[in-house]
Coordinates of C-alpha atoms in Angstrom, one line a residue:
X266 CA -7.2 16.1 10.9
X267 CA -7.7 12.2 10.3
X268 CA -11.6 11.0 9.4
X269 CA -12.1 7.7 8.8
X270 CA -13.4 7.0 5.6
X271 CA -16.4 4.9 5.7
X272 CA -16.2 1.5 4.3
X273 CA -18.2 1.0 2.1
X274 CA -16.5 4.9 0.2
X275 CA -13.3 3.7 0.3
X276 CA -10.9 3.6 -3.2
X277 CA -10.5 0.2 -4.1
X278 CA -6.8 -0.2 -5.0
X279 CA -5.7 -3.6 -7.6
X280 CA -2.3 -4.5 -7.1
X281 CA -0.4 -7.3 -8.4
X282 CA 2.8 -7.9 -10.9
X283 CA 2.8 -6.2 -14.4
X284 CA 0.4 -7.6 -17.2
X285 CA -2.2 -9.4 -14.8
X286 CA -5.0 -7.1 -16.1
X287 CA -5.0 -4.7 -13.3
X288 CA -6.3 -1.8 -15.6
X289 CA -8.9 -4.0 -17.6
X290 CA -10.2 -5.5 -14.7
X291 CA -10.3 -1.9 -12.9
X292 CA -12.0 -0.4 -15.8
X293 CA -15.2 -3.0 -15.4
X294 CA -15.1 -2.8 -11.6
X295 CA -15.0 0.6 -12.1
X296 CA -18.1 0.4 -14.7
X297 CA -20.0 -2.0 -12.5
X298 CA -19.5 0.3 -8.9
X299 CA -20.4 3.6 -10.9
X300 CA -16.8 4.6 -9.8
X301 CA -14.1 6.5 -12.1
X302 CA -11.4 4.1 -12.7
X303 CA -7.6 5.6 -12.5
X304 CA -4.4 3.8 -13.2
X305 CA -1.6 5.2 -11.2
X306 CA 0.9 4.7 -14.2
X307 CA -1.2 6.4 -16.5
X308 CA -1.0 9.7 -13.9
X309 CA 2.7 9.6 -13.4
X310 CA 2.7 9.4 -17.3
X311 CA 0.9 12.5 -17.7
X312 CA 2.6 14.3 -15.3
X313 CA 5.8 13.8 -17.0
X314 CA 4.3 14.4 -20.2
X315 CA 6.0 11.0 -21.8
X316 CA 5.6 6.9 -20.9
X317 CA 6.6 5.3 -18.2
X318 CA 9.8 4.0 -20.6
X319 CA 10.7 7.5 -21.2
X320 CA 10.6 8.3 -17.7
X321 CA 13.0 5.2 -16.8
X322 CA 15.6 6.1 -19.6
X323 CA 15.4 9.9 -18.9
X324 CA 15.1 10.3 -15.0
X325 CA 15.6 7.0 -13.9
X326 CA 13.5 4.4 -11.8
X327 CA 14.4 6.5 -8.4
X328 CA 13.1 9.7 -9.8
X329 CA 9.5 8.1 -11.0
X330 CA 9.4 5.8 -7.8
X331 CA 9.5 9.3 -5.8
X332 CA 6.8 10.7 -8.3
X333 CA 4.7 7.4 -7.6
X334 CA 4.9 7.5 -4.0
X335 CA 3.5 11.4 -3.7
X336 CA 0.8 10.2 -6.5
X337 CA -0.5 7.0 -5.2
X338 CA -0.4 8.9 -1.4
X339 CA -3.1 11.8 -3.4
X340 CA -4.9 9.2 -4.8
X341 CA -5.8 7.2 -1.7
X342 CA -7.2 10.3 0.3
X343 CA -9.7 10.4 -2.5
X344 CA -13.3 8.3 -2.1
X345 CA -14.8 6.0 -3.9
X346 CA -12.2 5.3 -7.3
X347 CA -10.9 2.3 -8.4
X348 CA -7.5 2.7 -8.3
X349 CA -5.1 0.3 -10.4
X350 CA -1.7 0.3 -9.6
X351 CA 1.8 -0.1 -11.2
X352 CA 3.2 -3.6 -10.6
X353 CA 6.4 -1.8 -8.8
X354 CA 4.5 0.6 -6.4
X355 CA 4.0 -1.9 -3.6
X356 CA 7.2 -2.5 -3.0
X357 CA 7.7 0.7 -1.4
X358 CA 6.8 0.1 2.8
X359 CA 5.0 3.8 2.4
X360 CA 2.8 3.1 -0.5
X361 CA 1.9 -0.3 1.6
X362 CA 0.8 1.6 4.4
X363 CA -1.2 4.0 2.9
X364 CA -2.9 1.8 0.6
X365 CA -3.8 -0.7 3.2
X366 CA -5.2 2.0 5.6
X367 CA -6.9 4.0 3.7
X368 CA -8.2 2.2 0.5
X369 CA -9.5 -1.8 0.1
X370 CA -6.3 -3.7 -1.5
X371 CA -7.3 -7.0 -4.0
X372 CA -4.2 -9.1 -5.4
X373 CA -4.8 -9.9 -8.5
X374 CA -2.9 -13.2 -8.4
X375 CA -1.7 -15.0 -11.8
X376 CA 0.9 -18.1 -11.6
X377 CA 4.1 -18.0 -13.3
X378 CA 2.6 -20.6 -16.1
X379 CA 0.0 -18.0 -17.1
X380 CA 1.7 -14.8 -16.5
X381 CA 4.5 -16.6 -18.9
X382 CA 2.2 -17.4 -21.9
X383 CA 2.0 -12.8 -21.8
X384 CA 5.5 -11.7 -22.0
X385 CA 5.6 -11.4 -25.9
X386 CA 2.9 -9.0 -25.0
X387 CA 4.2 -7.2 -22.4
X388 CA 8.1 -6.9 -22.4
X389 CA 8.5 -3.8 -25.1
X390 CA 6.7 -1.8 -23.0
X391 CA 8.0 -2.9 -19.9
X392 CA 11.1 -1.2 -18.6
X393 CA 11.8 -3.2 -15.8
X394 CA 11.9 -6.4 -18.0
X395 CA 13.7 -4.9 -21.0
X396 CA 17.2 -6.9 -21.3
X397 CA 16.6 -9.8 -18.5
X398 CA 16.3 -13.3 -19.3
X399 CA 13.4 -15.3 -18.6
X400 CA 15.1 -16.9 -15.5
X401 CA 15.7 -13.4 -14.3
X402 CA 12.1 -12.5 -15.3
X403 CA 10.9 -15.2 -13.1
X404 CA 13.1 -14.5 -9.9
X405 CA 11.2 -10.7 -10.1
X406 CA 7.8 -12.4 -10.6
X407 CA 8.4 -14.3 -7.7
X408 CA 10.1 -11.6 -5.2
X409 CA 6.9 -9.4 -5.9
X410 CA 4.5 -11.9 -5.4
X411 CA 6.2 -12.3 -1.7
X412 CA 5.8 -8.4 -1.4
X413 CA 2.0 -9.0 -2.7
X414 CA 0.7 -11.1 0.0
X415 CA 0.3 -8.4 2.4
X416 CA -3.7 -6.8 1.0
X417 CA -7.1 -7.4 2.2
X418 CA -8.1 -9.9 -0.6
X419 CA -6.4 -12.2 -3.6
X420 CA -8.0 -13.2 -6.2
X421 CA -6.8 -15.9 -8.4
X422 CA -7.2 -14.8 -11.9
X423 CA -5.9 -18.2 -14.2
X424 CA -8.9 -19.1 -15.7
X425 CA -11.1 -16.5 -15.3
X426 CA -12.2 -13.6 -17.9
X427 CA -11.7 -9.9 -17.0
X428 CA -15.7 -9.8 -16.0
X429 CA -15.8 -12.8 -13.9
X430 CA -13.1 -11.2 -11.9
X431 CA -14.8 -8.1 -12.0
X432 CA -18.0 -9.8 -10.6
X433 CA -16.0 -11.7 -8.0
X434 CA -14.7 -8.4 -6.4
X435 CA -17.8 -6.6 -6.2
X436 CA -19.8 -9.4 -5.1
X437 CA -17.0 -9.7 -2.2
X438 CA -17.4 -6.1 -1.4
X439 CA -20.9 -6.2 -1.2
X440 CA -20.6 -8.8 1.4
X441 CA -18.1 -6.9 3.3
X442 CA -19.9 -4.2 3.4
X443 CA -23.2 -6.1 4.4
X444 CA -20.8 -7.5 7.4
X445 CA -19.4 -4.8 8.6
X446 CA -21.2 -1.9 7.6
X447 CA -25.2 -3.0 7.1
X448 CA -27.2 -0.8 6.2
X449 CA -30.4 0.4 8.0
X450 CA -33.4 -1.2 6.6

């Protein structure tokens, strides 16, 4: 049996590439909707029981892919979450689909210059970066964001703060709703 989830209960999924603030910006959408906020990685983390590292050197990228794909399917049956998701998990067609069906998709877009000044930040923790140059860093930065275009809204996050992109979302659901599910009065 297929309902249609109303729009304005649908999850609210982030996606963009790794380190653009998809889980701090979640977390205050999240706040701001009254919504519990869930980050995909952080599931497929406890399910293993170890990091998402761990699970790369122990099982191997194909093995947590798999577990992400059944995961992120779960998560978008579910109502009304904000739903952040590994930087990796859109590149599978399936996850696309789902997401885009079932769930509101924002981009979280960051250029290469300002994704670039994050890297000392990010690349321990990172298995998919650990033991590429920067050239090769930037050749995956820029496949993804092809694979990224496909959502229902971007939002260009270079010089804003994790609340002003936070405000911009919910004030751009609100419209949408207002548009094309209004309320009776």
């Amino acid at each position: 049996m297929c309902t249609k989830i109303p729009l304005r209960q649908k999850s609210i999924v982030l996606i963009g590439f790794m380190g653009v603030g998809k889980t701090s910006i979640g977390k205050a959408v999240a706040a701001k909707l009254y919504r519990d906020f869930i980050d995909a990685d952080q599931v497929i983390e406890e399910a293993f029981g170890m990091d998402t590292t761990e699970i790369f050197q122990t099982y191997g990228e194909q093995v947590f892919r798999k577990k992400e794909k059944e995961i992120i399917h779960e998560l978008c049956e579910q109502k009304l979450k904000i739903i952040s998701l590994g930087g990796g998990a859109f590149l599978q067609e399936e996850i696309r689909n789902i997401c885009l069906q079932k769930c509101i998709v924002f981009y979280l877009d960051l250029s290469w210059d300002s994704w670039k000044d994050r890297i000392s930040l990010l690349i321990d923790s990172r298995p998919v970066l650990q033991g590429k140059s920067l050239t090769e860093i930037k050749q995956l930065f820029l496949e993804r964001k092809a694979i990224y275009q496909t959502h229902h809204s971007t939002v260009q996050t270079d010089a804003l703060m994790i609340e002003e992109v936070a405000e911009y979302i919910v004030e751009a659901l609100k419209t949408a709703w207002d548009i094309y599910e209004p309320q009776a009065k």
